[in-house]
Amino acid sequence: MTGLGRVLVANRGEIAVRTIRACHALGVEAVAVYSDADEHSRWVRIADHAVHIGRSAASKSYLDGEALLKAAKQSECDAVHPGYGFLSESAEFARAVLDAGLVFVGPTPEAIERMGDKATARRTARDAGVPVVPGSGAVADLAEAEAAAGDVGYPMLIKAAAGGGGRGIRPVRDGAELAAVLPSAQAEARSAFGDGTTYLERAIPHARHIEVQVLADEHGNAVHLFERDCSVQRRRQKLIEEAPAPGLHEVTRQAITTAAVRLAHHVGYRGAGTVEFLVDAEENYYFIEMNTRVQVEHPITEAITGVDVVAEQLRIAGGAPLSFAQDEVDRRGAAVELRINAEDPDHDFAPSPGTIERLDLPGGPGVRVETGVVRGDRISPFYDSLIAKLVCWGADRDQAYARARQALAELELEGVHSTVPLHRRLVADAELRAGPVHTLWLEQRLGERPADADR
């Protein structure tokens, strides 16, 4: 039991489908929301109820907090699950949900604020005894940035304090470049996040991007569900994720997962969250941020642990303690997730909206597909281009990749360009299969100049 009766799923696409399924598995009613573009969507069809919230543009629907709260009240929900993206990491929205007398399926607004501002999150991690990448506090202008640069050291990155999802990051190689780039970086941050605050962070060469899934309840319990490697990315956007991280020494694994749990305790965290790290070639690890929501790649963690992350989110939000202790979490096998996006890899990953004319999904042992679309649905230009997540589990990494190759061979998708052809090449790539790789590996493989070349 969750203590919840009816949950508004304030999102769309595959995460809406995933959340509705978790609600139903727990005996909880699920209410879907939809924009004009999504009226006939899959999540609307499988929900118990559905409410129209506005026009197709996200700003007029899924980003409209007032419309979402109106839908929750209209449908007599007692909780709101924000999914990922949109308003999932908005402390303002979380607070509005609570002020309306509803349960927010996520951390407190205070925790979202504390970990959502990247400069504050760095200070918080440092206070919790978690290593951070050498960097500065907030810098308001060039004079402050130049004063801080001496301690940080070049090459470095200018980062948006309110940033996320790999956005708002600029590489800087020297003082001249700092002076040239800082104004535009602050303008970009202001445009993207409504906050032009930036800070400086030393670039870590040949870094791996490793993150730890944590769960915590309001009773003081916190656990980790091991780690994921998200280093196969382009322009800081992930394409392939793995669990566990290949080639990571056990001493490092224990240190990094312990650090993540320590940070969760330190901030009084509640719900599902992900603590993200950079790991260098010597396996020194550095905190970079905490995502205060469920992650796109949570299924690979579920595959190797057997824990239903979304169901635990719902139980915790209903006031229940975690249903297991740390010593009850077992790691079994390996899993890989491939993000199938409506993008054309042969033309600089240009978006490819359109109607899905054919969609034949793979199956077989260890194969799981998360999607919010079926044949005949339209990939809209208004939203993220994710079509599906292909998750393949195996008794070991080799078997997981073998199943991924077979699944991709079976997958038929027509009507839009997609990343499927690229994934077919990648899962057969000897260098990736030998693993591990760093965060610039894919861009180098594609012959591109990395977005942050010095990193």
PDB file of N, CA and C in Angstrom, residues 26-92:
ATOM      1  N   LEU A  26       0.344  -0.803  -7.802  1.00  0.00           N
ATOM      2  CA  LEU A  26       0.169  -0.572  -6.369  1.00  0.00           C
ATOM      3  C   LEU A  26      -1.295  -0.361  -5.994  1.00  0.00           C
ATOM      4  N   GLY A  27      -2.191  -0.494  -6.958  1.00  0.00           N
ATOM      5  CA  GLY A  27      -3.601  -0.293  -6.668  1.00  0.00           C
ATOM      6  C   GLY A  27      -3.996   1.161  -6.556  1.00  0.00           C
ATOM      7  N   VAL A  28      -3.224   2.047  -7.173  1.00  0.00           N
ATOM      8  CA  VAL A  28      -3.485   3.484  -7.123  1.00  0.00           C
ATOM      9  C   VAL A  28      -4.046   3.928  -8.472  1.00  0.00           C
ATOM     10  N   GLU A  29      -5.076   4.766  -8.462  1.00  0.00           N
ATOM     11  CA  GLU A  29      -5.614   5.302  -9.703  1.00  0.00           C
ATOM     12  C   GLU A  29      -4.661   6.350 -10.268  1.00  0.00           C
ATOM     13  N   ALA A  30      -4.581   6.394 -11.600  1.00  0.00           N
ATOM     14  CA  ALA A  30      -3.677   7.332 -12.276  1.00  0.00           C
ATOM     15  C   ALA A  30      -4.474   8.226 -13.211  1.00  0.00           C
ATOM     16  N   VAL A  31      -4.224   9.518 -13.112  1.00  0.00           N
ATOM     17  CA  VAL A  31      -4.868  10.502 -13.975  1.00  0.00           C
ATOM     18  C   VAL A  31      -3.818  11.083 -14.914  1.00  0.00           C
ATOM     19  N   ALA A  32      -4.058  10.958 -16.202  1.00  0.00           N
ATOM     20  CA  ALA A  32      -3.135  11.483 -17.202  1.00  0.00           C
ATOM     21  C   ALA A  32      -3.514  12.917 -17.551  1.00  0.00           C
ATOM     22  N   VAL A  33      -2.533  13.651 -18.078  1.00  0.00           N
ATOM     23  CA  VAL A  33      -2.791  14.974 -18.641  1.00  0.00           C
ATOM     24  C   VAL A  33      -2.319  14.962 -20.086  1.00  0.00           C
ATOM     25  N   TYR A  34      -2.917  15.849 -20.902  1.00  0.00           N
ATOM     26  CA  TYR A  34      -2.506  15.877 -22.305  1.00  0.00           C
ATOM     27  C   TYR A  34      -2.747  17.258 -22.903  1.00  0.00           C
ATOM     28  N   SER A  35      -1.892  17.599 -23.850  1.00  0.00           N
ATOM     29  CA  SER A  35      -2.034  18.821 -24.621  1.00  0.00           C
ATOM     30  C   SER A  35      -2.823  18.523 -25.890  1.00  0.00           C
ATOM     31  N   ASP A  36      -3.050  19.558 -26.696  1.00  0.00           N
ATOM     32  CA  ASP A  36      -3.750  19.343 -27.969  1.00  0.00           C
ATOM     33  C   ASP A  36      -3.051  18.293 -28.818  1.00  0.00           C
ATOM     34  N   ALA A  37      -1.705  18.336 -28.829  1.00  0.00           N
ATOM     35  CA  ALA A  37      -0.942  17.419 -29.682  1.00  0.00           C
ATOM     36  C   ALA A  37      -1.011  15.978 -29.191  1.00  0.00           C
ATOM     37  N   ASP A  38      -1.348  15.787 -27.924  1.00  0.00           N
ATOM     38  CA  ASP A  38      -1.275  14.447 -27.317  1.00  0.00           C
ATOM     39  C   ASP A  38      -2.644  13.848 -26.994  1.00  0.00           C
ATOM     40  N   GLU A  39      -3.687  14.385 -27.596  1.00  0.00           N
ATOM     41  CA  GLU A  39      -5.046  13.967 -27.214  1.00  0.00           C
ATOM     42  C   GLU A  39      -5.262  12.464 -27.335  1.00  0.00           C
ATOM     43  N   HIS A  40      -4.687  11.838 -28.338  1.00  0.00           N
ATOM     44  CA  HIS A  40      -4.914  10.407 -28.569  1.00  0.00           C
ATOM     45  C   HIS A  40      -3.698   9.564 -28.182  1.00  0.00           C
ATOM     46  N   SER A  41      -2.944  10.027 -27.234  1.00  0.00           N
ATOM     47  CA  SER A  41      -1.699   9.375 -26.862  1.00  0.00           C
ATOM     48  C   SER A  41      -1.917   8.100 -26.070  1.00  0.00           C
ATOM     49  N   ARG A  42      -0.857   7.324 -26.012  1.00  0.00           N
ATOM     50  CA  ARG A  42      -0.916   6.028 -25.329  1.00  0.00           C
ATOM     51  C   ARG A  42      -1.193   6.182 -23.842  1.00  0.00           C
ATOM     52  N   TRP A  43      -0.561   7.157 -23.177  1.00  0.00           N
ATOM     53  CA  TRP A  43      -0.750   7.302 -21.731  1.00  0.00           C
ATOM     54  C   TRP A  43      -2.168   7.751 -21.392  1.00  0.00           C
ATOM     55  N   VAL A  44      -2.779   8.495 -22.295  1.00  0.00           N
ATOM     56  CA  VAL A  44      -4.177   8.887 -22.090  1.00  0.00           C
ATOM     57  C   VAL A  44      -5.084   7.653 -22.136  1.00  0.00           C
ATOM     58  N   ARG A  45      -4.765   6.750 -23.033  1.00  0.00           N
ATOM     59  CA  ARG A  45      -5.598   5.560 -23.196  1.00  0.00           C
ATOM     60  C   ARG A  45      -5.495   4.601 -22.018  1.00  0.00           C
ATOM     61  N   ILE A  46      -4.313   4.502 -21.380  1.00  0.00           N
ATOM     62  CA  ILE A  46      -4.178   3.504 -20.321  1.00  0.00           C
ATOM     63  C   ILE A  46      -4.468   4.056 -18.928  1.00  0.00           C
ATOM     64  N   ALA A  47      -4.607   5.385 -18.812  1.00  0.00           N
ATOM     65  CA  ALA A  47      -4.891   5.979 -17.502  1.00  0.00           C
ATOM     66  C   ALA A  47      -6.347   5.739 -17.106  1.00  0.00           C
ATOM     67  N   ASP A  48      -6.634   5.887 -15.830  1.00  0.00           N
ATOM     68  CA  ASP A  48      -8.004   5.755 -15.350  1.00  0.00           C
ATOM     69  C   ASP A  48      -8.858   6.946 -15.765  1.00  0.00           C
ATOM     70  N   HIS A  49      -8.234   8.111 -15.790  1.00  0.00           N
ATOM     71  CA  HIS A  49      -8.894   9.343 -16.215  1.00  0.00           C
ATOM     72  C   HIS A  49      -7.856  10.181 -16.951  1.00  0.00           C
ATOM     73  N   ALA A  50      -8.321  11.157 -17.719  1.00  0.00           N
ATOM     74  CA  ALA A  50      -7.403  12.043 -18.432  1.00  0.00           C
ATOM     75  C   ALA A  50      -7.996  13.443 -18.488  1.00  0.00           C
ATOM     76  N   VAL A  51      -7.116  14.442 -18.377  1.00  0.00           N
ATOM     77  CA  VAL A  51      -7.546  15.835 -18.356  1.00  0.00           C
ATOM     78  C   VAL A  51      -6.749  16.635 -19.377  1.00  0.00           C
ATOM     79  N   HIS A  52      -7.451  17.399 -20.200  1.00  0.00           N
ATOM     80  CA  HIS A  52      -6.799  18.280 -21.163  1.00  0.00           C
ATOM     81  C   HIS A  52      -6.258  19.499 -20.421  1.00  0.00           C
ATOM     82  N   ILE A  53      -5.000  19.871 -20.690  1.00  0.00           N
ATOM     83  CA  ILE A  53      -4.388  20.972 -19.931  1.00  0.00           C
ATOM     84  C   ILE A  53      -3.943  22.138 -20.792  1.00  0.00           C
ATOM     85  N   GLY A  54      -4.140  22.081 -22.121  1.00  0.00           N
ATOM     86  CA  GLY A  54      -3.755  23.250 -22.891  1.00  0.00           C
ATOM     87  C   GLY A  54      -3.284  22.955 -24.293  1.00  0.00           C
ATOM     88  N   ARG A  55      -2.694  23.963 -24.899  1.00  0.00           N
ATOM     89  CA  ARG A  55      -2.245  23.883 -26.276  1.00  0.00           C
ATOM     90  C   ARG A  55      -0.977  23.043 -26.400  1.00  0.00           C
ATOM     91  N   SER A  56      -0.548  22.835 -27.631  1.00  0.00           N
ATOM     92  CA  SER A  56       0.560  21.916 -27.893  1.00  0.00           C
ATOM     93  C   SER A  56       1.883  22.385 -27.324  1.00  0.00           C
ATOM     94  N   ALA A  57       2.158  23.687 -27.397  1.00  0.00           N
ATOM     95  CA  ALA A  57       3.426  24.190 -26.875  1.00  0.00           C
ATOM     96  C   ALA A  57       3.547  23.855 -25.397  1.00  0.00           C
ATOM     97  N   ALA A  58       4.727  23.391 -24.983  1.00  0.00           N
ATOM     98  CA  ALA A  58       4.918  22.971 -23.589  1.00  0.00           C
ATOM     99  C   ALA A  58       4.616  24.098 -22.615  1.00  0.00           C
ATOM    100  N   SER A  59       4.951  25.328 -22.998  1.00  0.00           N
ATOM    101  CA  SER A  59       4.704  26.467 -22.104  1.00  0.00           C
ATOM    102  C   SER A  59       3.228  26.694 -21.853  1.00  0.00           C
ATOM    103  N   LYS A  60       2.396  26.160 -22.748  1.00  0.00           N
ATOM    104  CA  LYS A  60       0.945  26.313 -22.612  1.00  0.00           C
ATOM    105  C   LYS A  60       0.273  25.059 -22.064  1.00  0.00           C
ATOM    106  N   SER A  61       1.080  24.084 -21.637  1.00  0.00           N
ATOM    107  CA  SER A  61       0.495  22.827 -21.153  1.00  0.00           C
ATOM    108  C   SER A  61       1.352  22.209 -20.049  1.00  0.00           C
ATOM    109  N   TYR A  62       2.361  21.432 -20.407  1.00  0.00           N
ATOM    110  CA  TYR A  62       3.121  20.675 -19.408  1.00  0.00           C
ATOM    111  C   TYR A  62       3.997  21.552 -18.516  1.00  0.00           C
ATOM    112  N   LEU A  63       4.236  22.788 -18.933  1.00  0.00           N
ATOM    113  CA  LEU A  63       4.989  23.720 -18.096  1.00  0.00           C
ATOM    114  C   LEU A  63       4.073  24.734 -17.399  1.00  0.00           C
ATOM    115  N   ASP A  64       2.785  24.542 -17.537  1.00  0.00           N
ATOM    116  CA  ASP A  64       1.806  25.430 -16.922  1.00  0.00           C
ATOM    117  C   ASP A  64       1.386  24.853 -15.569  1.00  0.00           C
ATOM    118  N   GLY A  65       2.061  25.294 -14.510  1.00  0.00           N
ATOM    119  CA  GLY A  65       1.783  24.752 -13.184  1.00  0.00           C
ATOM    120  C   GLY A  65       0.348  24.952 -12.746  1.00  0.00           C
ATOM    121  N   GLU A  66      -0.230  26.095 -13.078  1.00  0.00           N
ATOM    122  CA  GLU A  66      -1.620  26.359 -12.678  1.00  0.00           C
ATOM    123  C   GLU A  66      -2.575  25.386 -13.357  1.00  0.00           C
ATOM    124  N   ALA A  67      -2.337  25.101 -14.639  1.00  0.00           N
ATOM    125  CA  ALA A  67      -3.186  24.157 -15.360  1.00  0.00           C
ATOM    126  C   ALA A  67      -3.073  22.755 -14.764  1.00  0.00           C
ATOM    127  N   LEU A  68      -1.867  22.373 -14.381  1.00  0.00           N
ATOM    128  CA  LEU A  68      -1.665  21.047 -13.785  1.00  0.00           C
ATOM    129  C   LEU A  68      -2.368  20.941 -12.431  1.00  0.00           C
ATOM    130  N   LEU A  69      -2.250  21.985 -11.619  1.00  0.00           N
ATOM    131  CA  LEU A  69      -2.921  21.958 -10.316  1.00  0.00           C
ATOM    132  C   LEU A  69      -4.433  21.958 -10.478  1.00  0.00           C
ATOM    133  N   LYS A  70      -4.930  22.700 -11.453  1.00  0.00           N
ATOM    134  CA  LYS A  70      -6.371  22.697 -11.728  1.00  0.00           C
ATOM    135  C   LYS A  70      -6.828  21.296 -12.115  1.00  0.00           C
ATOM    136  N   ALA A  71      -6.020  20.621 -12.945  1.00  0.00           N
ATOM    137  CA  ALA A  71      -6.356  19.255 -13.356  1.00  0.00           C
ATOM    138  C   ALA A  71      -6.364  18.307 -12.157  1.00  0.00           C
ATOM    139  N   ALA A  72      -5.391  18.488 -11.252  1.00  0.00           N
ATOM    140  CA  ALA A  72      -5.328  17.629 -10.062  1.00  0.00           C
ATOM    141  C   ALA A  72      -6.557  17.819  -9.174  1.00  0.00           C
ATOM    142  N   LYS A  73      -6.954  19.057  -8.982  1.00  0.00           N
ATOM    143  CA  LYS A  73      -8.127  19.324  -8.136  1.00  0.00           C
ATOM    144  C   LYS A  73      -9.408  18.854  -8.807  1.00  0.00           C
ATOM    145  N   GLN A  74      -9.512  19.123 -10.112  1.00  0.00           N
ATOM    146  CA  GLN A  74     -10.695  18.737 -10.878  1.00  0.00           C
ATOM    147  C   GLN A  74     -10.918  17.226 -10.823  1.00  0.00           C
ATOM    148  N   SER A  75      -9.836  16.465 -10.859  1.00  0.00           N
ATOM    149  CA  SER A  75      -9.941  14.999 -10.867  1.00  0.00           C
ATOM    150  C   SER A  75      -9.809  14.390  -9.474  1.00  0.00           C
ATOM    151  N   GLU A  76      -9.794  15.257  -8.451  1.00  0.00           N
ATOM    152  CA  GLU A  76      -9.766  14.813  -7.051  1.00  0.00           C
ATOM    153  C   GLU A  76      -8.566  13.925  -6.738  1.00  0.00           C
ATOM    154  N   CYS A  77      -7.404  14.339  -7.243  1.00  0.00           N
ATOM    155  CA  CYS A  77      -6.166  13.620  -6.926  1.00  0.00           C
ATOM    156  C   CYS A  77      -5.675  14.026  -5.544  1.00  0.00           C
ATOM    157  N   ASP A  78      -4.907  13.142  -4.931  1.00  0.00           N
ATOM    158  CA  ASP A  78      -4.277  13.506  -3.660  1.00  0.00           C
ATOM    159  C   ASP A  78      -2.763  13.640  -3.782  1.00  0.00           C
ATOM    160  N   ALA A  79      -2.229  13.432  -5.003  1.00  0.00           N
ATOM    161  CA  ALA A  79      -0.784  13.536  -5.199  1.00  0.00           C
ATOM    162  C   ALA A  79      -0.481  13.878  -6.650  1.00  0.00           C
ATOM    163  N   VAL A  80       0.723  14.414  -6.875  1.00  0.00           N
ATOM    164  CA  VAL A  80       1.197  14.746  -8.216  1.00  0.00           C
ATOM    165  C   VAL A  80       2.574  14.133  -8.412  1.00  0.00           C
ATOM    166  N   HIS A  81       2.723  13.337  -9.472  1.00  0.00           N
ATOM    167  CA  HIS A  81       4.031  12.786  -9.838  1.00  0.00           C
ATOM    168  C   HIS A  81       4.535  13.564 -11.045  1.00  0.00           C
ATOM    169  N   PRO A  82       5.700  14.239 -10.920  1.00  0.00           N
ATOM    170  CA  PRO A  82       6.154  15.109 -12.003  1.00  0.00           C
ATOM    171  C   PRO A  82       6.963  14.436 -13.096  1.00  0.00           C
ATOM    172  N   GLY A  83       7.327  13.139 -12.938  1.00  0.00           N
ATOM    173  CA  GLY A  83       8.167  12.483 -13.931  1.00  0.00           C
ATOM    174  C   GLY A  83       9.544  13.097 -13.981  1.00  0.00           C
ATOM    175  N   TYR A  84      10.088  13.273 -15.196  1.00  0.00           N
ATOM    176  CA  TYR A  84      11.360  13.975 -15.360  1.00  0.00           C
ATOM    177  C   TYR A  84      11.168  15.080 -16.397  1.00  0.00           C
ATOM    178  N   GLY A  85      12.064  16.057 -16.389  1.00  0.00           N
ATOM    179  CA  GLY A  85      11.904  17.187 -17.288  1.00  0.00           C
ATOM    180  C   GLY A  85      10.745  18.075 -16.848  1.00  0.00           C
ATOM    181  N   PHE A  86      10.336  18.989 -17.722  1.00  0.00           N
ATOM    182  CA  PHE A  86       9.247  19.920 -17.439  1.00  0.00           C
ATOM    183  C   PHE A  86       9.396  20.534 -16.041  1.00  0.00           C
ATOM    184  N   LEU A  87       8.441  20.306 -15.134  1.00  0.00           N
ATOM    185  CA  LEU A  87       8.454  20.950 -13.820  1.00  0.00           C
ATOM    186  C   LEU A  87       8.966  20.033 -12.713  1.00  0.00           C
ATOM    187  N   SER A  88       9.624  18.936 -13.086  1.00  0.00           N
ATOM    188  CA  SER A  88      10.016  17.941 -12.082  1.00  0.00           C
ATOM    189  C   SER A  88      11.031  18.467 -11.079  1.00  0.00           C
ATOM    190  N   GLU A  89      11.846  19.450 -11.477  1.00  0.00           N
ATOM    191  CA  GLU A  89      12.843  20.005 -10.564  1.00  0.00           C
ATOM    192  C   GLU A  89      12.566  21.475 -10.256  1.00  0.00           C
ATOM    193  N   SER A  90      11.291  21.838 -10.305  1.00  0.00           N
ATOM    194  CA  SER A  90      10.882  23.199  -9.967  1.00  0.00           C
ATOM    195  C   SER A  90      10.440  23.244  -8.510  1.00  0.00           C
ATOM    196  N   ALA A  91      11.240  23.900  -7.681  1.00  0.00           N
ATOM    197  CA  ALA A  91      10.856  24.046  -6.272  1.00  0.00           C
ATOM    198  C   ALA A  91       9.562  24.838  -6.155  1.00  0.00           C
ATOM    199  N   GLU A  92       9.371  25.799  -7.043  1.00  0.00           N
ATOM    200  CA  GLU A  92       8.151  26.607  -7.027  1.00  0.00           C
ATOM    201  C   GLU A  92       6.912  25.744  -7.267  1.00  0.00           C
TER     202      GLU A  92
END
